[in-house]
Amino acid sequence: MSDRYVRPGERPAGNGQSANRVADRQLEASSPVQAEQEVASTGLCGLWKRPQRMHQIDPNHTLAPIDPNTHQVVSNDFVASEHQTRTKLRDIKHALDKKTEECDEIREHLQAVVGELNDLKSSKQNFVVDDAEMTAKWKGLQYSIKNLSRAYLYNLIPLNQLTRDQVKLLESVSPLCQQILSTEGQVHLLFQSLIWTLIALDILQRPTTVWRENLSTAVRTVLEVKWNSMEDRHAWRAQTGQIIQGAEGVYDGQKAYLKRGLRNIISQFIPREQLSNDTRELIFRRSTREIIDKAIELAVIFNQSRCEYSVEMVAHGERFESVLMEYSEECEAPRVDLMVSPALIKCGNSQGEHYDRWLVLAKSHVHSFNQTPQEGKSEDESLIYL
């Protein structure tokens, strides 16, 4: 009789000899001990196993969302809210990482600045400018202002053609502005004085103004506090000036503002026909730009040098001092009628010493007027109209 395998769920046929042979073959695959244990524990019928049913998913069944943190069923709104929250957290983390990188860059920059400051302190490096070079730069600025005034501001101007604000501005330069404006060959002197006054107040007497406003204000505030000595004050000022100038430089926005301001103030006194020509207007703009550039160049030196540079103005009626002043022509007047240009004075030296000593690098040019409007003539008769 041939052997055959028993189908699942079918009882062995005959006397069970075929079934026994199947069991024997299966037991031969294992060790005698394992086979004996398996037969003893499960019996022969345990060797036949019913095949497992495969579960099918109902396509109409809806899966409920489960919170992975609490393992509880949650609503779809909760899932959407969690998604928005995770998106916001991801955006916040990205922004935080970006700000952290910026802070790291600022910290590195600050550490580099502090290191440079310590190097300057340890190496005793000083910003040195030769006195002759400073005098030459001052003379160059003086020459540019004189050329602009003589080229565009030489005509006689009657006061009744000026606005109240214009008269007030000129009177702040000299109370004799009416006499000056009506005197042939002296009008340009008044406007030289006006330009120098604007340059001194806006730049030379406040040299830190060439930087950004926040830096300029911070440095001036520190310099106004009480210092143990002049040496410490100027050492800090010079070292800080070198660092800021090296890291930031002159602020372009402030430079453009100063040029525009000077041009607007001066152009209101220039006859329109002189600026109607494109070439002359271009020359005028170039002249004002050159004046501001030279003044800023001096201010940059003022900020970085350990010696202190000061601009000495001369007021109307001030007693003439030959040490600080010189007349533009032969004159022996005891008092000054008009300051044409201020004086440049240096205190101390490049090593940060002897601030009780000073040196005049350039004297102030002053003027005394000998000509006055003739008596008996009205104001209109004494003025030559444009």
XYZ file of C-alpha atoms in Angstrom:
386
model
C 0.000 0.000 0.000
C 1.420 3.366 -1.066
C 1.980 6.140 1.488
C -0.033 9.346 1.274
C -0.121 12.496 3.303
C -3.110 13.227 5.469
C -5.058 16.359 4.593
C -5.730 18.867 7.288
C -8.718 17.807 9.424
C -8.767 14.252 8.019
C -8.334 11.292 10.303
C -5.745 8.670 9.375
C -7.241 5.770 7.398
C -6.810 2.038 8.033
C -4.958 0.801 11.015
C -2.917 4.029 11.286
C 0.267 2.595 9.879
C 0.581 5.342 7.239
C 0.091 8.005 9.866
C 2.704 6.404 12.022
C 5.177 6.433 9.154
C 4.584 10.173 8.633
C 5.158 10.811 12.285
C 8.274 8.702 12.219
C 9.703 10.730 9.357
C 9.055 13.982 11.208
C 10.607 12.657 14.364
C 13.699 11.539 12.485
C 14.491 15.178 11.666
C 14.974 15.942 15.372
C 17.089 14.328 17.967
C 15.742 11.256 19.796
C 15.412 13.154 23.040
C 13.504 16.055 21.443
C 11.252 13.669 19.562
C 10.428 11.717 22.694
C 9.646 14.897 24.617
C 7.478 16.290 21.825
C 5.432 13.086 21.484
C 5.031 12.806 25.210
C 3.863 16.375 25.687
C 1.552 16.898 22.703
C 0.683 13.465 21.575
C 0.655 12.404 18.019
C -2.363 14.496 17.078
C -0.489 17.688 18.090
C 1.784 17.366 15.091
C -1.068 18.401 12.773
C -1.769 22.120 12.889
C -4.686 24.006 11.427
C -3.534 26.724 8.942
C -3.932 30.350 10.140
C -6.608 32.578 8.555
C -5.466 35.839 6.952
C -7.422 38.816 8.271
C -8.691 41.242 5.652
C -9.093 44.999 6.242
C -12.505 46.463 5.697
C -12.087 49.283 3.118
C -14.994 51.176 4.702
C -13.372 51.201 8.109
C -11.932 54.582 9.290
C -8.748 54.551 11.339
C -8.825 56.707 14.444
C -5.757 58.934 15.098
C -3.750 58.108 18.187
C -1.550 60.498 20.127
C 1.953 58.911 20.094
C 2.774 60.493 23.451
C -0.274 59.353 25.463
C -1.343 56.427 23.179
C -4.919 57.660 23.344
C -7.407 58.212 20.562
C -7.655 61.918 19.688
C -9.716 64.039 17.296
C -8.659 65.274 13.880
C -8.694 68.875 15.167
C -6.205 67.874 17.811
C -3.966 66.363 15.136
C -4.165 69.551 13.029
C -3.407 71.700 16.075
C -0.430 69.535 16.950
C 0.853 69.853 13.385
C 0.618 73.661 13.542
C 2.352 73.679 16.902
C 5.196 71.518 15.592
C 5.518 73.802 12.551
C 5.716 76.892 14.769
C 8.265 75.240 17.022
C 10.350 74.310 13.988
C 10.224 77.898 12.715
C 11.113 79.256 16.154
C 14.025 76.843 16.423
C 15.247 77.904 12.970
C 15.026 81.602 13.919
C 16.757 80.913 17.237
C 19.589 79.098 15.482
C 19.988 82.042 13.106
C 20.103 84.552 15.970
C 22.569 82.352 17.797
C 24.848 82.427 14.764
C 24.572 86.233 14.647
C 25.410 86.457 18.356
C 28.408 84.226 17.814
C 29.621 86.491 15.012
C 29.150 89.591 17.185
C 30.941 87.875 20.062
C 33.858 86.974 17.803
C 33.999 90.532 16.481
C 33.924 91.933 20.015
C 36.660 89.565 21.131
C 38.774 90.639 18.157
C 38.242 94.302 19.057
C 39.147 93.676 22.694
C 42.216 91.742 21.589
C 43.279 94.566 19.323
C 42.781 97.051 22.146
C 44.912 94.927 24.461
C 47.577 94.664 21.771
C 47.632 98.424 21.439
C 47.950 98.826 25.186
C 50.730 96.266 25.457
C 52.718 97.339 22.414
C 52.337 101.092 23.075
C 51.584 101.746 19.406
C 50.706 105.392 18.809
C 49.125 107.175 15.885
C 51.724 109.715 14.785
C 51.158 112.647 12.428
C 53.882 115.096 11.533
C 53.166 118.730 12.444
C 54.100 119.886 8.958
C 51.651 117.404 7.457
C 48.841 118.650 9.684
C 49.601 122.249 8.756
C 49.577 121.337 5.066
C 46.186 119.630 5.385
C 44.811 122.675 7.202
C 46.122 124.999 4.511
C 44.547 122.768 1.865
C 41.125 123.118 3.499
C 41.675 126.852 3.838
C 42.513 127.111 0.143
C 39.370 125.199 -0.928
C 37.092 127.430 1.155
C 38.729 130.577 -0.186
C 38.367 129.425 -3.802
C 34.671 128.608 -3.401
C 33.908 131.960 -1.765
C 35.789 133.976 -4.356
C 34.200 132.090 -7.254
C 30.556 132.220 -6.160
C 30.131 134.602 -3.210
C 31.712 137.896 -4.230
C 28.707 140.040 -5.289
C 27.375 142.806 -3.070
C 24.133 141.805 -1.380
C 21.569 144.287 0.043
C 19.916 143.203 3.263
C 16.416 143.886 1.935
C 16.909 141.020 -0.519
C 17.608 138.584 2.296
C 15.095 136.752 4.450
C 15.008 137.183 8.199
C 16.616 133.768 8.729
C 19.393 134.578 6.259
C 20.148 137.869 8.017
C 20.149 136.100 11.389
C 22.592 133.506 10.083
C 25.011 136.138 8.753
C 24.740 138.229 11.926
C 25.772 135.154 13.934
C 29.022 135.254 11.960
C 29.578 138.994 12.388
C 27.336 141.836 13.592
C 28.958 143.937 10.855
C 27.456 141.785 8.109
C 25.555 144.752 6.623
C 28.754 146.756 6.253
C 30.620 143.769 4.834
C 27.926 142.928 2.278
C 28.004 146.505 0.996
C 31.790 146.777 0.697
C 33.414 145.916 -2.604
C 35.953 143.097 -2.391
C 35.035 142.029 1.147
C 31.853 140.019 0.683
C 33.730 136.751 0.119
C 35.487 137.208 3.476
C 32.160 137.032 5.287
C 31.252 133.797 3.526
C 34.668 132.293 4.189
C 33.975 132.934 7.853
C 30.493 131.403 7.503
C 31.823 128.212 5.897
C 34.578 127.863 8.499
C 32.026 128.363 11.285
C 29.802 125.618 9.875
C 32.745 123.252 9.386
C 34.105 123.891 12.877
C 30.789 123.447 14.674
C 29.628 120.399 12.717
C 32.902 118.504 12.221
C 36.193 119.829 13.601
C 35.022 120.615 17.135
C 33.045 117.345 17.230
C 35.275 114.970 15.250
C 33.431 111.829 16.377
C 30.465 112.971 14.284
C 32.064 111.264 11.257
C 31.028 107.891 12.732
C 27.575 106.464 13.172
C 25.440 108.448 15.580
C 25.305 105.765 18.280
C 29.100 105.353 18.299
C 29.680 109.102 18.287
C 27.283 109.652 21.195
C 28.764 106.797 23.222
C 32.352 108.032 22.844
C 31.457 111.646 23.683
C 29.542 110.480 26.754
C 32.531 108.524 28.067
C 34.892 111.436 27.399
C 32.700 113.771 29.443
C 33.090 111.761 32.654
C 35.751 112.631 35.188
C 39.117 111.032 34.417
C 42.032 110.500 36.762
C 44.371 112.305 34.389
C 44.514 113.896 30.961
C 46.933 111.169 29.900
C 44.374 108.419 30.619
C 41.584 110.312 28.896
C 43.490 110.933 25.679
C 44.989 107.430 25.664
C 41.507 105.915 25.786
C 40.198 108.399 23.211
C 43.009 107.668 20.738
C 42.879 103.876 21.139
C 39.095 103.813 20.821
C 39.294 106.100 17.800
C 41.766 103.796 16.067
C 39.612 100.730 16.694
C 36.368 102.343 15.525
C 38.035 103.878 12.501
C 39.571 100.532 11.571
C 36.372 98.549 12.116
C 33.710 100.991 10.932
C 35.397 103.871 9.127
C 33.636 107.095 8.203
C 29.873 106.655 7.949
C 28.815 107.347 4.354
C 25.369 108.514 5.416
C 26.847 111.178 7.691
C 29.269 112.276 4.978
C 26.419 112.736 2.489
C 24.396 114.623 5.120
C 27.224 117.080 5.803
C 27.808 117.727 2.101
C 24.127 118.304 1.457
C 23.816 120.629 4.459
C 26.757 122.822 3.431
C 25.561 122.984 -0.164
C 22.022 124.013 0.846
C 23.217 126.775 3.182
C 25.701 128.306 0.759
C 23.601 128.038 -2.408
C 20.871 130.307 -1.008
C 23.291 133.266 -1.183
C 24.478 132.551 -4.729
C 22.636 134.310 -7.594
C 20.512 131.881 -9.571
C 22.109 132.777 -12.868
C 25.454 131.505 -11.577
C 24.037 128.046 -10.887
C 21.806 127.930 -13.971
C 24.818 126.847 -15.984
C 25.317 123.085 -15.648
C 29.094 123.375 -15.659
C 29.197 125.987 -12.900
C 26.729 124.012 -10.798
C 28.866 120.901 -11.224
C 31.950 122.844 -10.117
C 30.036 124.189 -7.111
C 28.974 120.696 -6.038
C 32.500 119.391 -6.479
C 33.879 122.298 -4.409
C 31.509 121.668 -1.480
C 32.276 117.937 -1.636
C 36.003 118.666 -1.546
C 35.613 120.923 1.494
C 33.709 118.297 3.482
C 36.142 115.533 2.488
C 39.139 117.560 3.688
C 37.399 118.485 6.941
C 36.519 114.831 7.589
C 40.115 113.830 6.892
C 41.244 116.206 9.639
C 38.548 114.921 12.005
C 39.729 111.328 11.503
C 43.233 112.388 12.544
C 41.831 114.262 15.556
C 40.079 111.079 16.718
C 43.112 108.787 16.508
C 45.968 110.972 17.692
C 47.037 111.053 21.336
C 47.862 114.707 21.084
C 44.809 116.957 21.279
C 43.963 119.182 18.331
C 41.649 122.118 18.920
C 40.115 124.700 16.603
C 40.281 128.197 18.101
C 37.531 130.542 16.918
C 37.816 134.344 17.164
C 34.784 136.434 18.073
C 33.946 139.922 16.851
C 35.609 142.612 18.949
C 38.141 140.220 20.462
C 41.553 141.704 21.205
C 44.140 140.918 18.583
C 46.864 138.491 19.704
C 49.786 138.056 17.377
C 50.552 134.606 18.784
C 47.209 133.214 17.619
C 46.126 135.621 14.876
C 47.343 137.381 11.794
C 45.738 140.031 9.616
C 45.202 139.210 5.976
C 46.693 142.619 5.129
C 48.760 145.345 6.772
C 46.773 146.450 9.787
C 47.397 147.577 13.333
C 43.835 147.479 14.645
C 43.733 146.442 18.314
C 40.486 144.506 17.911
C 39.144 142.055 15.376
C 36.109 142.802 13.224
C 35.868 139.446 11.442
C 37.459 136.025 11.734
C 38.121 134.770 8.216
C 39.489 131.378 9.339
C 40.152 129.886 12.816
C 43.451 128.764 14.342
C 44.659 125.172 14.709
C 46.320 124.387 18.050
C 48.033 121.211 19.199
C 48.311 120.197 22.887
C 50.595 117.409 24.089
C 52.505 115.032 21.834
C 52.055 111.684 20.080
C 53.390 109.808 23.121
C 50.528 111.123 25.255
C 52.641 113.511 27.322
C 52.911 117.214 28.173
C 49.308 118.277 27.736
C 50.177 121.500 29.513
C 52.163 122.579 26.457
C 50.573 123.830 23.256
C 51.733 124.747 19.785
C 50.028 126.903 17.143
C 50.147 124.968 13.874
C 48.146 127.559 11.907
C 47.199 131.070 12.980
C 43.721 132.488 12.625
C 43.214 134.876 9.712
C 41.341 137.941 10.927
C 40.216 141.184 9.321
C 39.551 144.764 10.359
C 37.325 146.959 8.202
C 38.402 150.523 7.558
C 35.675 151.292 5.029
C 32.164 152.093 6.180
C 29.122 153.376 4.265
C 29.347 157.125 3.756
C 27.315 159.223 6.151
C 24.289 161.003 4.795
C 23.403 158.233 2.329
C 20.472 155.942 2.818
C 20.937 152.232 3.202
C 19.594 151.590 -0.306
C 22.056 154.050 -1.827
C 25.001 152.458 -0.070
C 24.185 148.992 -1.410
C 24.819 147.664 -4.885
C 22.041 145.342 -5.947
C 22.564 142.117 -7.788
